[in-house]
Coordinates of C-alpha atoms in Angstrom, one line a residue:
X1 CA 334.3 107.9 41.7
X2 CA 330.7 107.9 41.5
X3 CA 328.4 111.0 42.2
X4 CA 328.0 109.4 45.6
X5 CA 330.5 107.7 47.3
X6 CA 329.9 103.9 47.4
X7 CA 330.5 102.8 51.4
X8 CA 328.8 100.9 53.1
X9 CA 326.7 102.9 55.1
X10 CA 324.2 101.7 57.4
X11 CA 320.5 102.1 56.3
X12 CA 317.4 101.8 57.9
X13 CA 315.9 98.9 55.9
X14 CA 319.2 96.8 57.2
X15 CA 318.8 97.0 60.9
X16 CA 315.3 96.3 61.4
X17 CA 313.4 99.1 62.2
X18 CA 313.7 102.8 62.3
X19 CA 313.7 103.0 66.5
X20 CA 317.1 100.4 66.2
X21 CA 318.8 102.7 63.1
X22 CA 318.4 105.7 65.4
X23 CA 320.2 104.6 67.7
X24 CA 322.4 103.0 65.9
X25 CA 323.5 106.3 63.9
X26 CA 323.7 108.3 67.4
X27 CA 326.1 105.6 68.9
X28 CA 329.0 107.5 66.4
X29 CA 331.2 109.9 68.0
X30 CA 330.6 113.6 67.2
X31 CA 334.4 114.7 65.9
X32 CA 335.6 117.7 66.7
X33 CA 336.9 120.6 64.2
X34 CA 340.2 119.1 64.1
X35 CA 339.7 115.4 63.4
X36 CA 337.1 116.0 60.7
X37 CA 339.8 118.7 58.7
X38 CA 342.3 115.8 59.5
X39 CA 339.8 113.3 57.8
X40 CA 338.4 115.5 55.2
X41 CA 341.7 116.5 53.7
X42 CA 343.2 112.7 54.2
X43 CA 340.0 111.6 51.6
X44 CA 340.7 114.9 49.3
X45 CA 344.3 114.5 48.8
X46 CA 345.1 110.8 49.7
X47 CA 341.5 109.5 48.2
X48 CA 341.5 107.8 51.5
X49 CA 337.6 106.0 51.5
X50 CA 338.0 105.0 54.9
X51 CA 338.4 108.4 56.3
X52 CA 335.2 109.3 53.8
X53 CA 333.0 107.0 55.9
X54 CA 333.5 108.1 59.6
X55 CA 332.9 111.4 57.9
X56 CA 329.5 110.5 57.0
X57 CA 329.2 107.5 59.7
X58 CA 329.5 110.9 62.4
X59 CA 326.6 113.0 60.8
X60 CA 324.1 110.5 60.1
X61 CA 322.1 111.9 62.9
X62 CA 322.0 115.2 61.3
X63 CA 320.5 113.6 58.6
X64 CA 317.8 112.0 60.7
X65 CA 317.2 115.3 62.1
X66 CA 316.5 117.2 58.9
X67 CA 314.2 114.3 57.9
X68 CA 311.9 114.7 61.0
X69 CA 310.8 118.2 59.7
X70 CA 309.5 116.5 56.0
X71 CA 307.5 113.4 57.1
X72 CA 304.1 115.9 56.4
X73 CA 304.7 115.0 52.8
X74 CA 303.1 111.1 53.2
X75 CA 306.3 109.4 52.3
X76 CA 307.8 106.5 53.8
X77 CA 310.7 108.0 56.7
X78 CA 313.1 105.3 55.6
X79 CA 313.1 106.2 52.3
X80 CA 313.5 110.0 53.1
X81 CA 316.8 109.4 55.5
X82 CA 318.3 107.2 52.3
X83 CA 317.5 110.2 49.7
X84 CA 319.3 112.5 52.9
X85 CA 322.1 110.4 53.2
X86 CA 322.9 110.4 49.6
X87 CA 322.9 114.0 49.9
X88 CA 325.4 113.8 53.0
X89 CA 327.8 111.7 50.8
X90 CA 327.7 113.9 47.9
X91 CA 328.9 117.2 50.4
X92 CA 331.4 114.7 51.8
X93 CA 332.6 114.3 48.3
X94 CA 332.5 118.1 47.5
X95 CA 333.7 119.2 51.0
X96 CA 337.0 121.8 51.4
X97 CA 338.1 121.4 54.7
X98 CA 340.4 124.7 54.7
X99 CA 337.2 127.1 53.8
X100 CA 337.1 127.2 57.6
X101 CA 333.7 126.0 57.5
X102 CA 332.0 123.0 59.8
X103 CA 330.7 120.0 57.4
X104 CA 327.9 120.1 58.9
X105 CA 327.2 123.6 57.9
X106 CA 328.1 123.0 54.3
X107 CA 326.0 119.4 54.3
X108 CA 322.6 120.8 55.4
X109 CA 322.4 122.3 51.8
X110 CA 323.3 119.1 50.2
X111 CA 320.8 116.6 52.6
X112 CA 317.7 119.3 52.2
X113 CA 318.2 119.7 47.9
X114 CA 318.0 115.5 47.7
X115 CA 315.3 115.4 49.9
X116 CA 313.2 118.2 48.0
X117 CA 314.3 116.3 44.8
X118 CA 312.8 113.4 45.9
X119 CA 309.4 114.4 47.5
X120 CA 309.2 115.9 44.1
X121 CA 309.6 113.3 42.4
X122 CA 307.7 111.1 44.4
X123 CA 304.3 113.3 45.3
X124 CA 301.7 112.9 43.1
X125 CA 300.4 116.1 43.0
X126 CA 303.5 117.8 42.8
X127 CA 304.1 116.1 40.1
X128 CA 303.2 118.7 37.4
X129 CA 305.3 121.5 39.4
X130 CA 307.9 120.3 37.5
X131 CA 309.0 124.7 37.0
X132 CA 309.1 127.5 38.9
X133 CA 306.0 128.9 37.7
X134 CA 304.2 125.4 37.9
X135 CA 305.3 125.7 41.5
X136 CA 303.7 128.7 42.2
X137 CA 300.5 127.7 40.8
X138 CA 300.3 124.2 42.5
X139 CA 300.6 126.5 45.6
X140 CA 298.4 129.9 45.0
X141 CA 295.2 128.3 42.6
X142 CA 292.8 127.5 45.4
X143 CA 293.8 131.1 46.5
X144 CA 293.2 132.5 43.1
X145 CA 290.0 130.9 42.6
X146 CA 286.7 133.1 42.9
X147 CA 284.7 129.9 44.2
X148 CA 284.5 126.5 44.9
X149 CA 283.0 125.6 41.6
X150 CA 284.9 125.3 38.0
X151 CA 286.7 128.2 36.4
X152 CA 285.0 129.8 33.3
X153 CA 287.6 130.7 30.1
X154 CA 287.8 134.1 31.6
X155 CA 289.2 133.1 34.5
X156 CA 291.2 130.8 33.6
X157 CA 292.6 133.5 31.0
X158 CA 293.1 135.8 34.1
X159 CA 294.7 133.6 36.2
X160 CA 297.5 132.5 33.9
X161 CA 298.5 136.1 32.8
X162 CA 298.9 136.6 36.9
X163 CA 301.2 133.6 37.5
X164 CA 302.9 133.6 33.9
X165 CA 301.7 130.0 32.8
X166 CA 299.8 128.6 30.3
X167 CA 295.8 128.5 30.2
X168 CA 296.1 124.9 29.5
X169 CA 298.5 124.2 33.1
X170 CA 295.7 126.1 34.7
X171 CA 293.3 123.9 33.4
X172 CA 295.2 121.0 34.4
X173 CA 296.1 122.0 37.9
X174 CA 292.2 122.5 38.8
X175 CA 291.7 119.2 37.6
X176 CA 293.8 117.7 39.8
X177 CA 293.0 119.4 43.1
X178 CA 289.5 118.9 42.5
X179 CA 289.9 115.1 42.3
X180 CA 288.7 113.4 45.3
X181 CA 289.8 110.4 47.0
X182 CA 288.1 107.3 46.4
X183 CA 287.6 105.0 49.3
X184 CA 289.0 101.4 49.4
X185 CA 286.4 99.8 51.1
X186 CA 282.7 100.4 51.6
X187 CA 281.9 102.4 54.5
X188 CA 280.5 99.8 57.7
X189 CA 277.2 101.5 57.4
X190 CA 276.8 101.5 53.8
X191 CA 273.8 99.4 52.7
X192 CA 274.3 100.1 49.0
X193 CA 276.2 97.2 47.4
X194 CA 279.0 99.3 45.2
X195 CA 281.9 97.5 43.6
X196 CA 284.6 99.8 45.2
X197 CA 288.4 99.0 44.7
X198 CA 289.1 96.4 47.3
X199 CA 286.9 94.2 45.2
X200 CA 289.3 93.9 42.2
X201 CA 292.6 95.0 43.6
X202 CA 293.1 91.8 45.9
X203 CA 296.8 91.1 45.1
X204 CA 297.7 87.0 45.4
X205 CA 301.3 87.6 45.8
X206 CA 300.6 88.7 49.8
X207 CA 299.6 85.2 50.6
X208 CA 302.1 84.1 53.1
X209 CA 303.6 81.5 50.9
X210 CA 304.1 83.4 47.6
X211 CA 305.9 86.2 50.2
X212 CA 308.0 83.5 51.5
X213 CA 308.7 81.8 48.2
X214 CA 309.7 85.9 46.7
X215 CA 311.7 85.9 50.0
X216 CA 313.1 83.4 49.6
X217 CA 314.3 84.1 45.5
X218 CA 315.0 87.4 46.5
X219 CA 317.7 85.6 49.0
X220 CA 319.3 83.6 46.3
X221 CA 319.8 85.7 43.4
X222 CA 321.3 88.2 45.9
X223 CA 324.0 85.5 47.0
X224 CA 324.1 84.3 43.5
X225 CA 324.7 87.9 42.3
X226 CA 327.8 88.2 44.8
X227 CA 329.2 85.1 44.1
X228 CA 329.2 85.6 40.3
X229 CA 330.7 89.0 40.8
X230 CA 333.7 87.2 43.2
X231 CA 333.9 84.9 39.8
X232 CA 335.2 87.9 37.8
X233 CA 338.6 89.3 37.4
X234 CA 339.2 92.2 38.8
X235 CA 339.3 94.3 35.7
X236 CA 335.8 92.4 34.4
X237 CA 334.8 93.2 38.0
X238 CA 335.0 96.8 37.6
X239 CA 333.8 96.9 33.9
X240 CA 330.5 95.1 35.4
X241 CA 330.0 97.3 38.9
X242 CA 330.7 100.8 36.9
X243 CA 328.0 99.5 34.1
X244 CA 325.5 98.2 35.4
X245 CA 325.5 98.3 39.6
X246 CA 325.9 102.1 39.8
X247 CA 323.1 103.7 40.8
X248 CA 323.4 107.0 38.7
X249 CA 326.0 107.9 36.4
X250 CA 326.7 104.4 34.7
X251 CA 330.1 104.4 32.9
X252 CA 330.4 105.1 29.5
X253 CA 332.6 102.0 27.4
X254 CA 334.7 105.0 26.2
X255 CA 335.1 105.8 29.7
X256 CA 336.3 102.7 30.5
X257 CA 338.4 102.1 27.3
X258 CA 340.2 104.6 28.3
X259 CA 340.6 103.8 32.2
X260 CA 342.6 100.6 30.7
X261 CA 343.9 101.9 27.6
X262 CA 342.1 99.2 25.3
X263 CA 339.5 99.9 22.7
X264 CA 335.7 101.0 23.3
X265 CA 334.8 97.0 21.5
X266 CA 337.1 94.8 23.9
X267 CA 335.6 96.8 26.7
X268 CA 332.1 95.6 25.6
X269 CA 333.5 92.1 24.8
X270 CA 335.2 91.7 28.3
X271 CA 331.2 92.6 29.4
X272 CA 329.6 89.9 27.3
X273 CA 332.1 87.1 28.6
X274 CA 331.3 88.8 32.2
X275 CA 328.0 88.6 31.8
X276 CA 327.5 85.4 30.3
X277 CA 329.9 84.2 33.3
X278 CA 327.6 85.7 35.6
X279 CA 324.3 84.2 34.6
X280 CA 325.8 80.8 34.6
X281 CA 326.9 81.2 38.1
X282 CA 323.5 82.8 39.3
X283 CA 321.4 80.1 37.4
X284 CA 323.4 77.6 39.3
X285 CA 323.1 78.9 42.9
X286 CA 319.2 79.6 42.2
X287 CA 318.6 76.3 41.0
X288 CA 320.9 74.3 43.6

């Protein structure tokens, strides 16, 4: 299995809008404490997926619930409740139902860490934070610093001794909280004719008809994609999904040599054939 279980979940890209995917997630029953130990041990000891699913499918909402106290951070809420629900999927995986503890409990860790994780990764200043230290200074420089202006080489010195970094990250750091925003467009009562970015960043590919015509692509390489995968056998199947359609943790071809006892090279040459099978069939449904 994968670090996070592949079910189909609903997400909030794939029902339209946020509002609808609310209510869609608080349309699942609640379970009590008896039928989620009954499901949680039926996935741990039977691998049942099934039983995985109404698992997660019941605290989605706790999910969305979490989200609603990081949408400060200027990223997308969609994207957010995916990272959360990842998180949800990974405690399903990891959850003991006879600790005597609620999932719901022992999920809250699990939803928050992916989020974090991804406003991380995703924040541009936070960026640099990348330690514990760098953390710290992200957080307490404009505190630290004796004025408005630019720090001198003694206080730069100072203030990396006091938070345990290097001069040069506290160099850094300044520089990037003391860049300022540029403006996209001229302000209405500018008179001064200055080139600002919405001169040169006008992107062609939001014209109506290139977006239809992407649409559109999009649309057929996604059906040619499933219909070259239902063109596979199952064991070339499988070779394919755990290779290249995982979206962490891709399968090693020793791994899967040894999953059907063949070598490490006819794993790889059962991918070339797949693959080569595959683009056929794509090429064909794009171009019909």
């Amino acid at each position: 299995m994968s670090q996070a279980l592949a079910l189909p979940i609903p997400a909030p890209t794939a029902v339209g809008s946020l509002e609808a995917y609310v209510q869609a997630v608080n349309r699942f029953p609640v379970l009590s404490q008896e039928e989620e130990v009954r499901l949680a041990r039926r996935f741990r000891d039977e691998g049942d997926l099934e039983a995985a699913r109404q698992l997660i499918l019941s605290h989605l909402r706790v999910v969305v619930a979490i989200v609603r106290g990081y949408l400060g951070y200027g990223l997308p809420q969609a994207d957010l409740i995916q990272e959360g629900n990842i998180g949800l999927m990974k405690a399903v995986k990891r959850f003991d139902p006879d600790r005597g503890v609620r999932l719901v409990s022992f999920a809250v860790h699990w939803i928050r860490a992916e989020i974090h994780e991804f406003i991380l990764r995703n924040w541009r200043l936070v960026k640099v934070a990348t330690t514990k230290a760098q953390r710290k200074l992200f957080f307490n420089l404009r505190s630290l610093k004796q004025d408005l202006g630019p720090m001198n080489s003694t206080e730069v010195q100072d203030v990396a001794k006091r938070l345990g970094v290097k001069p040069s990250e506290v160099v850094e750091m300044e520089t990037r909280l003391s860049g300022q925003d540029v403006a996209l467009e001229a302000p209405v009562d500018d008179g001064e004719e200055g080139l600002h970015p919405i001169a040169y960043l006008a992107d062609g590919s939001e014209e109506p008809a290139a977006l239809l015509e992407a649409r559109e692509s999009e649309r057929l390489r996604g059906e040619g994609l499933q219909k070259a995968l239902s063109s596979l056998d199952p064991r070339s199947r499988r070779i394919i999904e755990a290779r290249w359609l995982r979206e962490k943790d891709p399968a090693t071809l020793h791994q899967l040599a040894a999953e059907f006892n063949v070598s490490a090279e006819r794993v790889r040459q059962i991918e070339q054939k797949a693959m080569e099978k595959m683009r056929r069939v794509i090429s064909a449904t794009v171009t019909a």
